[in-house]
Coordinates of C-alpha atoms and ligand atoms in Angstrom, one line a residue:
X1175 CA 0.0 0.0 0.0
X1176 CA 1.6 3.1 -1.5
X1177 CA 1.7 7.3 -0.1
X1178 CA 0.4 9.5 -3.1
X1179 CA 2.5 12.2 -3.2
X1180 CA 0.9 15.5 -5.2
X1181 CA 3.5 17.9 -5.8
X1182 CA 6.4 15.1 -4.4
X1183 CA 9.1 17.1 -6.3
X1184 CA 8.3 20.7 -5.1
X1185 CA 10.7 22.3 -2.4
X1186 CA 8.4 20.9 0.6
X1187 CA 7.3 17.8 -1.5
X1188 CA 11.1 16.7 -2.4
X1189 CA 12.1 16.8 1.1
X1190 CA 8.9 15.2 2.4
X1191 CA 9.2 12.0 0.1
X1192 CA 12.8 11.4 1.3
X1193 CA 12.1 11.1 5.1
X1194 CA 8.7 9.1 3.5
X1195 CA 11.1 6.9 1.8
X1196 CA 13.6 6.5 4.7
X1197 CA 11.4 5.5 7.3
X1198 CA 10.3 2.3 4.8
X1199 CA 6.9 3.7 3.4
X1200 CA 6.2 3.0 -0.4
X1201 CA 6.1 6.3 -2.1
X1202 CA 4.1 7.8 -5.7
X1203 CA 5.3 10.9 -6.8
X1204 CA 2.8 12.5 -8.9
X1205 CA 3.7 16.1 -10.5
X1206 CA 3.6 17.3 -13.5
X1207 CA 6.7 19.7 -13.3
X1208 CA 5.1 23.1 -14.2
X1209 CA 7.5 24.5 -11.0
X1210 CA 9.8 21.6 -10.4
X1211 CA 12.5 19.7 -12.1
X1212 CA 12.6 16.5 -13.6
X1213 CA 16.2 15.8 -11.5
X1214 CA 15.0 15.8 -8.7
X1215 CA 14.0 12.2 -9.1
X1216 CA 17.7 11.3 -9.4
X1217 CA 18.6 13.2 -6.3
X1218 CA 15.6 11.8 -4.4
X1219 CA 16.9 8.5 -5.1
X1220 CA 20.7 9.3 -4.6
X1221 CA 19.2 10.2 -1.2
X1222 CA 16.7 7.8 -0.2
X1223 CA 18.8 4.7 -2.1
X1224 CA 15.3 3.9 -3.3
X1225 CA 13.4 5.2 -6.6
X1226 CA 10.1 5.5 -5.9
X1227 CA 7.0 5.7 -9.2
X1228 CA 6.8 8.8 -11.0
X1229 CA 3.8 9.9 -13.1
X1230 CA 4.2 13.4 -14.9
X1231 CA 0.4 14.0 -14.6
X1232 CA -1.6 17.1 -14.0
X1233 CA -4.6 16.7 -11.9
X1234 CA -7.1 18.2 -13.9
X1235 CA -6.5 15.2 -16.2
X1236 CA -8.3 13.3 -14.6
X1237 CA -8.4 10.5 -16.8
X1238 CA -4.7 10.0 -16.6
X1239 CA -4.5 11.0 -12.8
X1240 CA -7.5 8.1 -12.1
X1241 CA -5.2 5.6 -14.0
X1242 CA -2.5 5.9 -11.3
X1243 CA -5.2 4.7 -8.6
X1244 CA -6.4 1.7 -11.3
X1245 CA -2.3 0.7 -11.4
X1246 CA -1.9 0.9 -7.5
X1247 CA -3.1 0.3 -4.0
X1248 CA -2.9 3.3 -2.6
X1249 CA -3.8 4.0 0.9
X1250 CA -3.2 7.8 1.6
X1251 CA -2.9 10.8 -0.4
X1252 CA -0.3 14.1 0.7
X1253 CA -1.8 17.0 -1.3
X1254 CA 0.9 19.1 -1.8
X1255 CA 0.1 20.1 -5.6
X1256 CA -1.4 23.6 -6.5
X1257 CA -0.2 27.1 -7.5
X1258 CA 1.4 29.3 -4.6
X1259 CA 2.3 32.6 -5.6
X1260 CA 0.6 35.2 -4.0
X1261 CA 1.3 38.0 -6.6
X1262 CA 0.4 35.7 -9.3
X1263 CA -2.5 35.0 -8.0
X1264 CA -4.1 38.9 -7.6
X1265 CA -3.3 38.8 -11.5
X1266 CA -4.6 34.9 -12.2
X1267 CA -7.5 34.4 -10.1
X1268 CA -9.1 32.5 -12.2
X1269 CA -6.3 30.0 -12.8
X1270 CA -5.5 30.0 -9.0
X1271 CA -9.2 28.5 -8.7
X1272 CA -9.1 26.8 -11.3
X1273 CA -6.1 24.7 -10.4
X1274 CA -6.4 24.5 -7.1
X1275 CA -9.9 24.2 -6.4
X1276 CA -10.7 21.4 -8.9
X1277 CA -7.6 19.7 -8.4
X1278 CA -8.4 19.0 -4.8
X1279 CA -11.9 18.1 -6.0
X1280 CA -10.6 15.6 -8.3
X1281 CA -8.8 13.8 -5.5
X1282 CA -11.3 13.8 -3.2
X1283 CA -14.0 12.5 -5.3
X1284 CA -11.2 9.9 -6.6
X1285 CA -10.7 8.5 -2.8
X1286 CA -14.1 8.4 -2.5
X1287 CA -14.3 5.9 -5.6
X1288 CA -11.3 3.8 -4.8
X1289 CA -12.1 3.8 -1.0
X1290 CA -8.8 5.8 0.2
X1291 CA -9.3 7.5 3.3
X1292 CA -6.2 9.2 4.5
X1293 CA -5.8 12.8 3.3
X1294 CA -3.3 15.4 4.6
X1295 CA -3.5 18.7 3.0
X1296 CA -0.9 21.7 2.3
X1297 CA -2.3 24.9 3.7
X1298 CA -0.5 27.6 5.1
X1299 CA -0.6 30.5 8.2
X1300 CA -1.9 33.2 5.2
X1301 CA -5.8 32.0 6.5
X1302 CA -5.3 33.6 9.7
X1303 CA -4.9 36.9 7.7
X1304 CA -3.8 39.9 9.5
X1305 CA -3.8 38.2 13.4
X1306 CA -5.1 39.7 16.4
X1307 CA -2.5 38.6 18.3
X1308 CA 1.0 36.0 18.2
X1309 CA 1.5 33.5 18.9
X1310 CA -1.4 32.3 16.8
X1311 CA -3.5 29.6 17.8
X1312 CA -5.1 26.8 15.5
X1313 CA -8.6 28.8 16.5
X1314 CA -8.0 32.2 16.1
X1315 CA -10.1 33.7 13.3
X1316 CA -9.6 32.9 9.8
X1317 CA -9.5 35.8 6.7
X1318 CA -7.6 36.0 3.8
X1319 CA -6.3 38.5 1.9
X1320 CA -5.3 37.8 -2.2
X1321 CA -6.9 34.5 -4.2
X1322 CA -3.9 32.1 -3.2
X1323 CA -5.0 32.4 0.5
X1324 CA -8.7 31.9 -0.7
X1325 CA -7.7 28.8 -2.4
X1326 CA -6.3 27.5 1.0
X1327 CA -9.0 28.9 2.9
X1328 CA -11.7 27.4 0.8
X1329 CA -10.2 24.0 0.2
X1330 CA -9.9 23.9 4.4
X1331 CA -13.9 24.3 4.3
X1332 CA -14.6 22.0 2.0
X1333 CA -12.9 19.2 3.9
X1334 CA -14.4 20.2 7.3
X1335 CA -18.0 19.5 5.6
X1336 CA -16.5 16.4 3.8
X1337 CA -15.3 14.9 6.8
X1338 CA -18.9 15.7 8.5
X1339 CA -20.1 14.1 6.1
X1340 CA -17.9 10.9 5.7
X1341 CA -17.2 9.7 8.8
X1342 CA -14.6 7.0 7.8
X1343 CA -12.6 10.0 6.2
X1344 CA -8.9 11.1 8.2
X1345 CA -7.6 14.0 6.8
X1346 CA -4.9 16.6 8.7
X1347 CA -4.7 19.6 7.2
X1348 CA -0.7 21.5 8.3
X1349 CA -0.6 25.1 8.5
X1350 CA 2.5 26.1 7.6
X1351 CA 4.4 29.4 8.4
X1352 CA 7.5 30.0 6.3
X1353 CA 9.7 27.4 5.4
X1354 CA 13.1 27.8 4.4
X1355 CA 16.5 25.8 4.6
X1356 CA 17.3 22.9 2.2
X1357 CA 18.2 18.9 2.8
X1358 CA 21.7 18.9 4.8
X1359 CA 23.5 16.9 1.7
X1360 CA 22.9 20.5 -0.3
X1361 CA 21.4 18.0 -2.9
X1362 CA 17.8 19.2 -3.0
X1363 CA 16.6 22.7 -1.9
X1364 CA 13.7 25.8 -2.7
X1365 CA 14.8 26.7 -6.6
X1366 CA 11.9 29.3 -7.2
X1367 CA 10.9 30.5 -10.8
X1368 CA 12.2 33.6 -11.8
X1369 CA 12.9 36.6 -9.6
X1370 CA 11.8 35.1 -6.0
X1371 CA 9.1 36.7 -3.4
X1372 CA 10.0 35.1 -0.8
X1373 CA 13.1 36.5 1.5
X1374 CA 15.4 33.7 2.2
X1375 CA 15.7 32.7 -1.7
X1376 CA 16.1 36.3 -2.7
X1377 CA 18.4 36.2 0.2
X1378 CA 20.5 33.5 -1.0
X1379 CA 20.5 34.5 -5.3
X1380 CA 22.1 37.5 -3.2
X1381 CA 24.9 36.0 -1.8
X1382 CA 25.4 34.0 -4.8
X1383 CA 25.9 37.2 -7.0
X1384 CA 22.7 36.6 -9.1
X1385 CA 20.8 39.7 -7.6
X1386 CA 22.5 42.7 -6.9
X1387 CA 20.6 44.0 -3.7
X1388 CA 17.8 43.0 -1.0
X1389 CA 14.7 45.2 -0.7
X1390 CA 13.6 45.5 2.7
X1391 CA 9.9 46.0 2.4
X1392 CA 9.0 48.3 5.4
X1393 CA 11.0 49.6 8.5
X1394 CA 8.4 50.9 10.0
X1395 CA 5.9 47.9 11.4
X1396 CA 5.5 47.7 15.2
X1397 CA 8.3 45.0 15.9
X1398 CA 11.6 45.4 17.4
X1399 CA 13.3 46.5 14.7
X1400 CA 10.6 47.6 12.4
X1401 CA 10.8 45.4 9.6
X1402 CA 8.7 42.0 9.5
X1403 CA 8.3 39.2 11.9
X1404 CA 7.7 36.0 10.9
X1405 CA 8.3 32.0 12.0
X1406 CA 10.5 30.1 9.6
X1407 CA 10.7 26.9 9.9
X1408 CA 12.9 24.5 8.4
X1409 CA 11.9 22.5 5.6
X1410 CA 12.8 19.1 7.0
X1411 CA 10.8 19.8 10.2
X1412 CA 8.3 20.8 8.2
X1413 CA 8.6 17.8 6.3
X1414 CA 8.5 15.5 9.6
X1415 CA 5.3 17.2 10.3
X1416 CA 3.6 15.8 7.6
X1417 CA 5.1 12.1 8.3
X1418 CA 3.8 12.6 12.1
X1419 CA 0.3 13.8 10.7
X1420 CA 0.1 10.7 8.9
X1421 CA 0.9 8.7 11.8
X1422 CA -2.0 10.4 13.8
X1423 CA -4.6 10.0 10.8
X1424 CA -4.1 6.0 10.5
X1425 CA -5.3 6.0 14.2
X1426 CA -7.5 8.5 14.4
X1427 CA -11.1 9.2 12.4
X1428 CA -12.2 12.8 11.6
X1429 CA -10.3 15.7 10.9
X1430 CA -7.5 17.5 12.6
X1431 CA -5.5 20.8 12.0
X1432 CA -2.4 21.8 13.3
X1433 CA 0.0 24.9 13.1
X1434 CA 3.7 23.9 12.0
X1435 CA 6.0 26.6 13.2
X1436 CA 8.7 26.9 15.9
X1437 CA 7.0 29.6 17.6
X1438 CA 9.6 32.2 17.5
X1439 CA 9.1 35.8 15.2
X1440 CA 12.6 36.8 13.6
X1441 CA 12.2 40.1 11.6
X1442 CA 13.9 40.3 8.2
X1443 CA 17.0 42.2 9.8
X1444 CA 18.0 39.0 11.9
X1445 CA 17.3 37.1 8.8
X1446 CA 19.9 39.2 6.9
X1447 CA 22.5 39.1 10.1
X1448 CA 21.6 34.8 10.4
X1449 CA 22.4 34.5 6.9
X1450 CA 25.4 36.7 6.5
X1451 CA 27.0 34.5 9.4
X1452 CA 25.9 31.2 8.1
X1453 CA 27.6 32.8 4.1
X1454 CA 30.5 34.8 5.7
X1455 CA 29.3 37.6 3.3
X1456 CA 27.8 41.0 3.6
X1457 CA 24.2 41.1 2.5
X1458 CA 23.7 44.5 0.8
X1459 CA 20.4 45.9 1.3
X1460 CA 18.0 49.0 1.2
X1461 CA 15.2 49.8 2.9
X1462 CA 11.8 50.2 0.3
X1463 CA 8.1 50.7 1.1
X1464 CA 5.8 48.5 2.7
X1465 CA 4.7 45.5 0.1
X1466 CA 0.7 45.5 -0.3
X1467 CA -0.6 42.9 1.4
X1468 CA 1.7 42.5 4.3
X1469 CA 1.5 41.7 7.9
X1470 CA 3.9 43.4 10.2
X1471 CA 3.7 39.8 12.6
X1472 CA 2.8 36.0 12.3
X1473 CA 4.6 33.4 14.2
X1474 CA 2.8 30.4 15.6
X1475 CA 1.9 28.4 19.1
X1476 CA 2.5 25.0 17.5
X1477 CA 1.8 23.3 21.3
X1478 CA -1.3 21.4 19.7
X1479 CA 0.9 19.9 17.3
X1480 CA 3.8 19.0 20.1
X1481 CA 0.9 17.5 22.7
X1482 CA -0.8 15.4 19.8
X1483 CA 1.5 14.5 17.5
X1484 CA 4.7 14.6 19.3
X1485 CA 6.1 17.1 16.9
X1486 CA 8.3 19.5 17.5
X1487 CA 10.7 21.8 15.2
X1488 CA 14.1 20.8 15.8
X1489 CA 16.6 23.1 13.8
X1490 CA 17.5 26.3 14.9
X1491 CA 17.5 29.6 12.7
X1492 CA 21.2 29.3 12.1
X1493 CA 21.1 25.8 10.8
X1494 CA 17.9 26.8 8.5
X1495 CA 20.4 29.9 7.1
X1496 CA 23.6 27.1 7.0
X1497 CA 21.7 24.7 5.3
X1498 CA 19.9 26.9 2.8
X1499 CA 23.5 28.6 1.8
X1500 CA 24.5 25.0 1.1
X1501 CA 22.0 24.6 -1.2
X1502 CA 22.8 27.7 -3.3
X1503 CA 26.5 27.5 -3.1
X1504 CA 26.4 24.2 -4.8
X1505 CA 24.0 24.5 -6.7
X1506 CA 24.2 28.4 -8.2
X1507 CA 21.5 27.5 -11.0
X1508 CA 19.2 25.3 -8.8
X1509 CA 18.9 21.7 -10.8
X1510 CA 20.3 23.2 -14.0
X1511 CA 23.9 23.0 -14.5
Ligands
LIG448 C1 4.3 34.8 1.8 C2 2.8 35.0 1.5 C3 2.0 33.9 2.1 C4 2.5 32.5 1.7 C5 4.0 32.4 2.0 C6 4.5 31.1 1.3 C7 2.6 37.3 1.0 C8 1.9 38.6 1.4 N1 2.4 36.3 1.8 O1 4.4 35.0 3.2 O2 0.7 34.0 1.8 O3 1.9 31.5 2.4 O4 4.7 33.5 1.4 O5 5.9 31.0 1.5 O6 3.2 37.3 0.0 N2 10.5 40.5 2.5 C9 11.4 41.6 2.2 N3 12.0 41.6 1.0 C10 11.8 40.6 0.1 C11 10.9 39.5 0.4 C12 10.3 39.5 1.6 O7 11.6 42.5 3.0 O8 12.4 40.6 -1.0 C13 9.9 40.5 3.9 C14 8.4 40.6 3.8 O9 7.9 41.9 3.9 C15 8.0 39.8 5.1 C16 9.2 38.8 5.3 O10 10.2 39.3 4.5 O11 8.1 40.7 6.2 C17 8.8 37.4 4.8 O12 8.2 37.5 3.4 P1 7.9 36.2 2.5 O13 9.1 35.4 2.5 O14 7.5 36.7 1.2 O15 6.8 35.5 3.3 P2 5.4 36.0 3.8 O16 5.0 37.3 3.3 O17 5.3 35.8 5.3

């Protein structure tokens, strides 16, 4: 009995399928590479010493996507697959619902057919909006603000009625803050399309000489040193979450939701001091206006996830810079050589 992976060569998805792999689970990738690379596979398996099934399939054809469940016994789906650029997805709404609306659709209705019960979704801290307060708890209020955070927002409501409905469902859905660092071999690691949006990749193209300058997007929040606060996490505790949700879904009926964070706020400024430490290099930088859309604070109470999972992040900020710098320096143009 096999572990679906949607989107099991993205940044989280890559990392996620190796500890899959390692601890002896039989792993599907299915992705259809629109933001990923086709060598990941190698390095997944030069990692893992085990090459799991690939299918290049998009969801939304869902003729070929339904063949994969017709060629294997599969027993729980990770959902990782969808489109995650906020900016993108002010100027694409309709392909941001498109894609990941009907995608998740498609699987759902798919499990339903083939009997498959265990579902653990991708969502992310953007549906608690701007917070009330931090550390945010898995009940605070939910709001978003652009069509990506919609997407997650929506697909969360759908499942809570689902599982109302479908008693023998499991599903976990992880609400991640923001993940950055890479595998520790430097082999696999975030490789973004084009100019990045998030900070620590346009952090590290920095470093690495392929952009000339950060743009600190506001000085002027209400944090300690008036630039953004936020909880990043690294990507293989991030990963481990997901393998620990699992765990807790097989056991357990219903639906569950847990915050993935490590509970502390850095601002962007101890980002750029972290990394410039963990690269031995200046990070050049200027201060800009606020970005639309942002939130000056969002870092997460993860205890619900500690007390019922037995999760906890393990990797401090310095190791997520150290590892992420790895990544780059060896690899200056991602998967392409
Ligand atoms: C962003 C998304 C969020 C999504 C997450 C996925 C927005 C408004 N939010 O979160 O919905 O779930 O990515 O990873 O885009 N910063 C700079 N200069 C830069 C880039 C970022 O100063 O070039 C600052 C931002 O203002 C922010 C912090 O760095 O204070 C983190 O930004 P980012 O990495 O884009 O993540 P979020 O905005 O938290």
């Amino acid at each position: 009995m096999a572990v679906l992976v949607t989107g099991g060569a993205g940044y989280i998805g890559s990392h996620t399928v190796i500890q899959l792999l390692n601890s002896g689970e039989e792993v599907i990738i299915v992705d259809d590479l629109s933001n990923s690379s086709i060598k990941v596979l190698d390095r997944i398996e030069e990692l893992s010493c085990k090459k799991p099934k690939f299918y290049k399939v998009n969801i939304l054809n869902e003729e070929k996507f339904e063949e994969i469940f017709k060629e294997n016994k599969i027993e729980s789906i990770i959902h990782f697959a969808g489109f995650k650029a906020v900016g993108e997805s002010v100027e694409k709404p309709l392909a941001y619902y498109t894609n990941n609306l009907i995608s998740t659709l498609i699987i759902l209705n798919i499990m339903k057919k083939y009997q498959i019960n265990n579902f653990v979704f991708s969502s992310s801290a953007t549906v608690y909006g701007d917070p009330k307060s931090c550390p945010i708890l898995e009940n605070f209020p939910l709001s978003t603000t652009n069509p990506y955070g919609t997407t997650k927002l929506m697909i969360e409501n759908m499942l809570k009625d689902i599982c109302n409905a479908d008693k023998k469902l499991n599903v976990a859905i992880l609400r991640y803050f923001n993940p950055v660092g890479a595998h520790e071999s430097g082999r696999i690691g975030e490789e973004p399309n084009g100019i990045p949006n998030n900070l620590m990749p346009y952090i590290t193209k920095v470093a690495i000489g392929k952009l000339e300058i950060l743009s600190i997007f506001g000085n002027d929040y209400p944090t300690h040193d008036g630039t953004g606060v936020r909880d990043y996490i690294h990507v293989e505790d991030l990963a481990n979450g997901h393998l620990k949700a699992l765990d807790k879904i097989r056991t357990n009926s219903g639906l569950v939701i847990y915050n993935l964070g490590t509970g502390k706020g850095y601002s962007v400024l101890d980002m750029v001091k972290a990394f410039s430490k963990a690269c031995g290099k200046n990070i050049p930088y200027k201060i800009v206006k606020r970005r639309a859309g942002d939130i000056a604070m969002c870092y997460a109470d993860s205890s619900k996830a500690r007390k019922e999972l037995g999760w906890e992040a393990k990797y401090d900020l310095d190791r997520m810079c150290e590892d992420s710098w790895r990544w780059q320096k060896n690899n200056p143009n991602g998967y392409e050589n």
